[in-house]
Amino acid sequence: MQQIRTVHVHDEARNEDFCGNSIKTTKYEFWNFIPKNLFEQFHRFANCYFMAMALLQTIPGLSPTGRWTSFVPLSVVLLCTMIKDAYEDINRRISDRETNNRVAHVLRNGVFVDVPWKSVKTGDVIKVNNMEQFPCDILIYSICPMEKKSGENLCYVETSQLDGETNLKIRIANAETSRFTSPLDFENKRMKIECEMANNRLYKFEGTLTMENGKKISLSPDNICLRGSSLKNTQNIIGVAVYTGNDTKFMRNTKKTPHKMSNIERLTNRLVLMVLGVQLFLVTCCDIGLMIWTSEQQPKAWYIFPKAREHDIGFILFGGFKGFFTILILLTNLIPVSLYVSIEATKLIQGSMISKDLEMYHEETDTRANVRSCALNEDLGQINYIFSDKTGTLTENKMNLLKISINGKVYDITDPQITNGNWRQTEDSNEILQFLLLLSLCHTVIPERSSKETNGAQDNTIYHSSSPDEIALVKAAKFLGVEFLDKTTHQANVKILEEFTLKYDLLDCIEFSSERKRQSVILRNERGEIILYTKGADSVMFPLLNPESNHLPSTLQHLDRFGSTGLRTLVCAMRVLDENEYQLWHEEYEKAKTSLDNRKEKIESVATKIEKDLLLCGATGIEDKLQEGVADTIYNLRLAGINIWVLTGDKMETAINIGYSCELLGSSMKLLKVEGETYDAVERHLTHCLAQLKESTFSKLDNSDVISSEYALVIDGEKMELVFSHQNLIDLFLHVSIKCKSVICCRVSPKQKADIVLLIKNNVESVTLAIGDGANDCNMIQSAHVGIGISGLEGLAAVNVSDYSIAQFRFLKKLLLVHGRWSYRRVSKLVLYCFYKNSVLFLTQMWYIFFNGFSGTSIHDKWNITMYNLLFSGIPIVVFAVLDRDVSSKSANMFPELYFQGRKNRFFNWKVFISWIVNSIFHSLVCFFVPYLAFAESKFPDGQDIDAQTIGIVMYTCAVLVITMKLAIETSTWTWINFLTYGLSIALWPIYLFFYGSTFQMFRRRAPIVNESYDISQRYRIIFTAQFWLVVLLVVITCCIRDIFWKWWIRYFQTKKLYYLVQSLQHESITRDHIAHEMPFIDKEEMRPPTISLKSRSLSTRLSYFKEKVFSYFGTVSRKKYSEFE
């Protein structure tokens, strides 16, 4: 028994338990912003780690680098994130204030008064005028149309801000409430609304209205106007607030999409933990060294340990305990504090660049690409699987009726036999008329007639409907002479051949749903006959037809022919109802409509009692053209090694034909159609399919499956339902599907789409992408690693739950092959470089430990350490990660094979990470030992010794120059911004030294107590010596020569790699034809189809099952042969 919400009309006291109409989308209040934001930021492990280190540094005598070297960089990172969050929250607060202060017209003390939206309460009587937005979810009581028509009790609503659909929708007022047109009608009336509890189902509403006389009236979604929609072409409506504020369906649908984490982010988190583990290991080793050194040196260095007794174990252990934390603080920055803030800043700018790309701008709809989740930019460069809807995604979703089948004959819509009214002279004239009447009356289309006069007879009628198919059918019927004129709540009118008008009483309408896959309308014609018209998918319509219907076999053939040419098909049928039969059914139907428990199921159950023994009227074939550039996009994505699946609700023949049209299927490809109605039959057929694929994949059954270039799998929703109900079939389907080059799943429901995506996502080592344009694609989009919505004719439902949105499928090519690939490489380099640059400098601290008795003394000044990430190394890498392009956009589009680097994770994996760390170790050794050996016994010209901290300045200078040069070597595209930031990062170091030294000198004069041995103003003099610059030059050359040589070698001598060949020739305006002669010699690794691996979960169980099934299928394979495959 579901819970019931009871709203008392115009009774504030009894509705006080409901929430107000004020909305709040902000995350913070002024008083809790700082603590709450910090609490959220400290959910990130790296921030907690650096805060722990900062707290350790505050303990006197523990930190070798002062008290602020961790706290200051951490504070800057936290502050940057805090400013970003505050900016976003302020914008939300401004938006909330504007919304809450809009004006609503509410009944107060017998008159309608203007109040802000936030003052509206549940149960209030509200008037909404033309062009105004609804302040809450309102039950319509009465309607005042623009033009008063007898019996018309409907209004027009636009829901573009709610679901993106720009077509007008009809909303109706019940006849019992239509008399409530003035404030006096509501005075002292005891009425209540009982409905479902607040929920997020935009298109569902169940409830009853109890009038003052006790009469109950059924309420449906047609009686509700939702917050976020606007009143159009209607003077005003009067209604009652049912849901307010956060209870409205609009607000219930504003929840955030599920949090998704990119592959690189997951690996980065593991790298942070690994580096922490290595750091703790090094600290432990150094701490052991400290205790050994102390025990050996204590008797000799009595002046260092004046209070310790000889061989004092307690003293040694205490020193080791203290030394552990001292060394830990010293090596804290092996984990880069600026890593995550650099990644976030980079992705934000990358997202902005994607949104501003004019090559992904659709001029016709004035729509740009939109980045709704920057966190997944790099995943766009690693996609293995694309799951695509068909209608509106691959096709235009602009329907045209091309073929009709009537009375066993097929007609083109432009056939002279039926155009211009010529169908009246055919022998099938009665059947054609009945068919056209069905098309004109069985729908939810709203005609809108323009107020502008036309010069000729041309009509300016605009049809609105949530279904483009319905508009196509109504337009086709009009073209053939049966025009739908208008419809009220109780009447529909059609004009026949511009000669006379037929009026029908509209008795009942059984709406279309994705579960029913059909729609029915019951009407009474002028002769008093009650007629049921039904249209729907052939799979559900044929079981409802009377077996004695004429021309069933020929119509089936026509449907197959329509589907094979790529047309969308519908079956139309009718039945004349007996008056008594209808009245009995109508009573049951009204009870189902007024039920508050399982209303939907009851309505569907009752509908089946009338939708039976139908007589076939005909069938339709509707064309939905491919979008521009779809075939080229799919071709290039396949060259990139991406596996593409099409998940559609269309019939199999239509889906297959579209597959050929868009080059998803090739002429040489063999189709594997899964057949069977039972578990055994489907299992047998899948096993047979697996056996057919054995030659190309059987040898790799144990680990990975190479996709065959010869097979495509086709399966429908009924078979998928069987597959998902048995684990054995799931495993079989997985192994068959990942071996096929293409997969088409037809007649699948929205839930099945999501289940298919999750099946691959959870069982195959891959990155998945789902793309669609309709509300039925939302689950699929949210289930994939990356979800892309297309802003098409089916509204913005898919866009609102997506991570990225584009206007056309063809833009997916550049989004993945260019922006995705660039983002993957850039973010990969950023993460690797952040670890590298910190290792280069802070490992010099590690090497110094071996020369200072493991004491943890720092060779670098504490403020130099603090400024390393803030001033000298933080900005250049962000610039690199935003602007660098290893290949041009043109080359990336021209050679989709380059995408393999992301798909195979070539830029960011454990091997690459270790190579960068090894390189950083080498560079840190050079940066430490060359200056140390050069200056260890040196003096200033005035005779003053060059101490360790002065040598540290040389090491620091070398590190800054080396890491900047390393970044310059990695840079492929140079702009003035690169030159500026790279140059500034180097130039700022001596400038900083000068000002830091001058400030220190000034402070020392004012506070003579400062020890002169720590005078930085004396140490920075080292940069004015020739020896300093010779050492720095030697270090930079030694560190960079290997990297320079390696880059030169792979670019100009590794030309068997397509990537390096394209890089070396791209500035010469090359095309594929220019290097066609090189293609036979290119390493086929780039050209090879993707290798897909099943996840290891319960793999042994699966393998044993498959081997048993495959061999049992052949029957003749011996156990000896079986052992050969082990």
JSON list of C-alpha atoms in Angstrom, two decimals, residues 387 646-649 716-725 745-760 776-781 783:
[
{"chain": "A", "resi": 387, "resn": "PHE", "atom": "CA", "xyz": [27.04, 2.15, -27.12]},
{"chain": "A", "resi": 646, "resn": "VAL", "atom": "CA", "xyz": [23.94, -0.01, -31.56]},
{"chain": "A", "resi": 647, "resn": "LEU", "atom": "CA", "xyz": [21.13, -0.43, -29.03]},
{"chain": "A", "resi": 648, "resn": "THR", "atom": "CA", "xyz": [17.74, 0.38, -30.53]},
{"chain": "A", "resi": 649, "resn": "GLY", "atom": "CA", "xyz": [14.06, -0.22, -30.05]},
{"chain": "A", "resi": 716, "resn": "ASP", "atom": "CA", "xyz": [16.77, -8.72, -29.98]},
{"chain": "A", "resi": 717, "resn": "GLY", "atom": "CA", "xyz": [15.24, -7.73, -26.66]},
{"chain": "A", "resi": 718, "resn": "GLU", "atom": "CA", "xyz": [13.41, -11.00, -26.08]},
{"chain": "A", "resi": 719, "resn": "LYS", "atom": "CA", "xyz": [16.66, -12.97, -26.36]},
{"chain": "A", "resi": 720, "resn": "MET", "atom": "CA", "xyz": [18.44, -10.45, -24.16]},
{"chain": "A", "resi": 721, "resn": "GLU", "atom": "CA", "xyz": [15.78, -10.96, -21.50]},
{"chain": "A", "resi": 722, "resn": "LEU", "atom": "CA", "xyz": [16.57, -14.67, -21.56]},
{"chain": "A", "resi": 723, "resn": "VAL", "atom": "CA", "xyz": [20.31, -13.96, -21.49]},
{"chain": "A", "resi": 724, "resn": "PHE", "atom": "CA", "xyz": [20.06, -11.74, -18.41]},
{"chain": "A", "resi": 725, "resn": "SER", "atom": "CA", "xyz": [17.99, -14.31, -16.56]},
{"chain": "A", "resi": 745, "resn": "CYS", "atom": "CA", "xyz": [20.79, -5.11, -30.08]},
{"chain": "A", "resi": 746, "resn": "CYS", "atom": "CA", "xyz": [17.29, -4.38, -31.38]},
{"chain": "A", "resi": 747, "resn": "ARG", "atom": "CA", "xyz": [13.87, -4.19, -29.75]},
{"chain": "A", "resi": 748, "resn": "VAL", "atom": "CA", "xyz": [15.55, -3.45, -26.41]},
{"chain": "A", "resi": 749, "resn": "SER", "atom": "CA", "xyz": [13.94, -1.50, -23.58]},
{"chain": "A", "resi": 750, "resn": "PRO", "atom": "CA", "xyz": [15.62, 1.41, -21.75]},
{"chain": "A", "resi": 751, "resn": "LYS", "atom": "CA", "xyz": [16.44, -0.89, -18.83]},
{"chain": "A", "resi": 752, "resn": "GLN", "atom": "CA", "xyz": [18.00, -3.46, -21.15]},
{"chain": "A", "resi": 753, "resn": "LYS", "atom": "CA", "xyz": [20.16, -0.74, -22.70]},
{"chain": "A", "resi": 754, "resn": "ALA", "atom": "CA", "xyz": [21.59, 0.10, -19.28]},
{"chain": "A", "resi": 755, "resn": "ASP", "atom": "CA", "xyz": [22.01, -3.58, -18.40]},
{"chain": "A", "resi": 756, "resn": "ILE", "atom": "CA", "xyz": [24.00, -4.21, -21.61]},
{"chain": "A", "resi": 757, "resn": "VAL", "atom": "CA", "xyz": [26.31, -1.27, -20.89]},
{"chain": "A", "resi": 758, "resn": "LEU", "atom": "CA", "xyz": [26.83, -2.44, -17.30]},
{"chain": "A", "resi": 759, "resn": "LEU", "atom": "CA", "xyz": [27.52, -5.98, -18.52]},
{"chain": "A", "resi": 760, "resn": "ILE", "atom": "CA", "xyz": [30.50, -4.82, -20.56]},
{"chain": "A", "resi": 776, "resn": "ASN", "atom": "CA", "xyz": [14.92, 6.30, -22.83]},
{"chain": "A", "resi": 777, "resn": "ASP", "atom": "CA", "xyz": [18.70, 6.63, -23.10]},
{"chain": "A", "resi": 778, "resn": "CYS", "atom": "CA", "xyz": [19.24, 8.23, -19.67]},
{"chain": "A", "resi": 779, "resn": "ASN", "atom": "CA", "xyz": [19.92, 5.01, -17.77]},
{"chain": "A", "resi": 780, "resn": "MET", "atom": "CA", "xyz": [22.39, 3.89, -20.42]},
{"chain": "A", "resi": 781, "resn": "ILE", "atom": "CA", "xyz": [24.19, 7.25, -20.38]},
{"chain": "A", "resi": 783, "resn": "SER", "atom": "CA", "xyz": [25.70, 3.60, -16.54]}
]
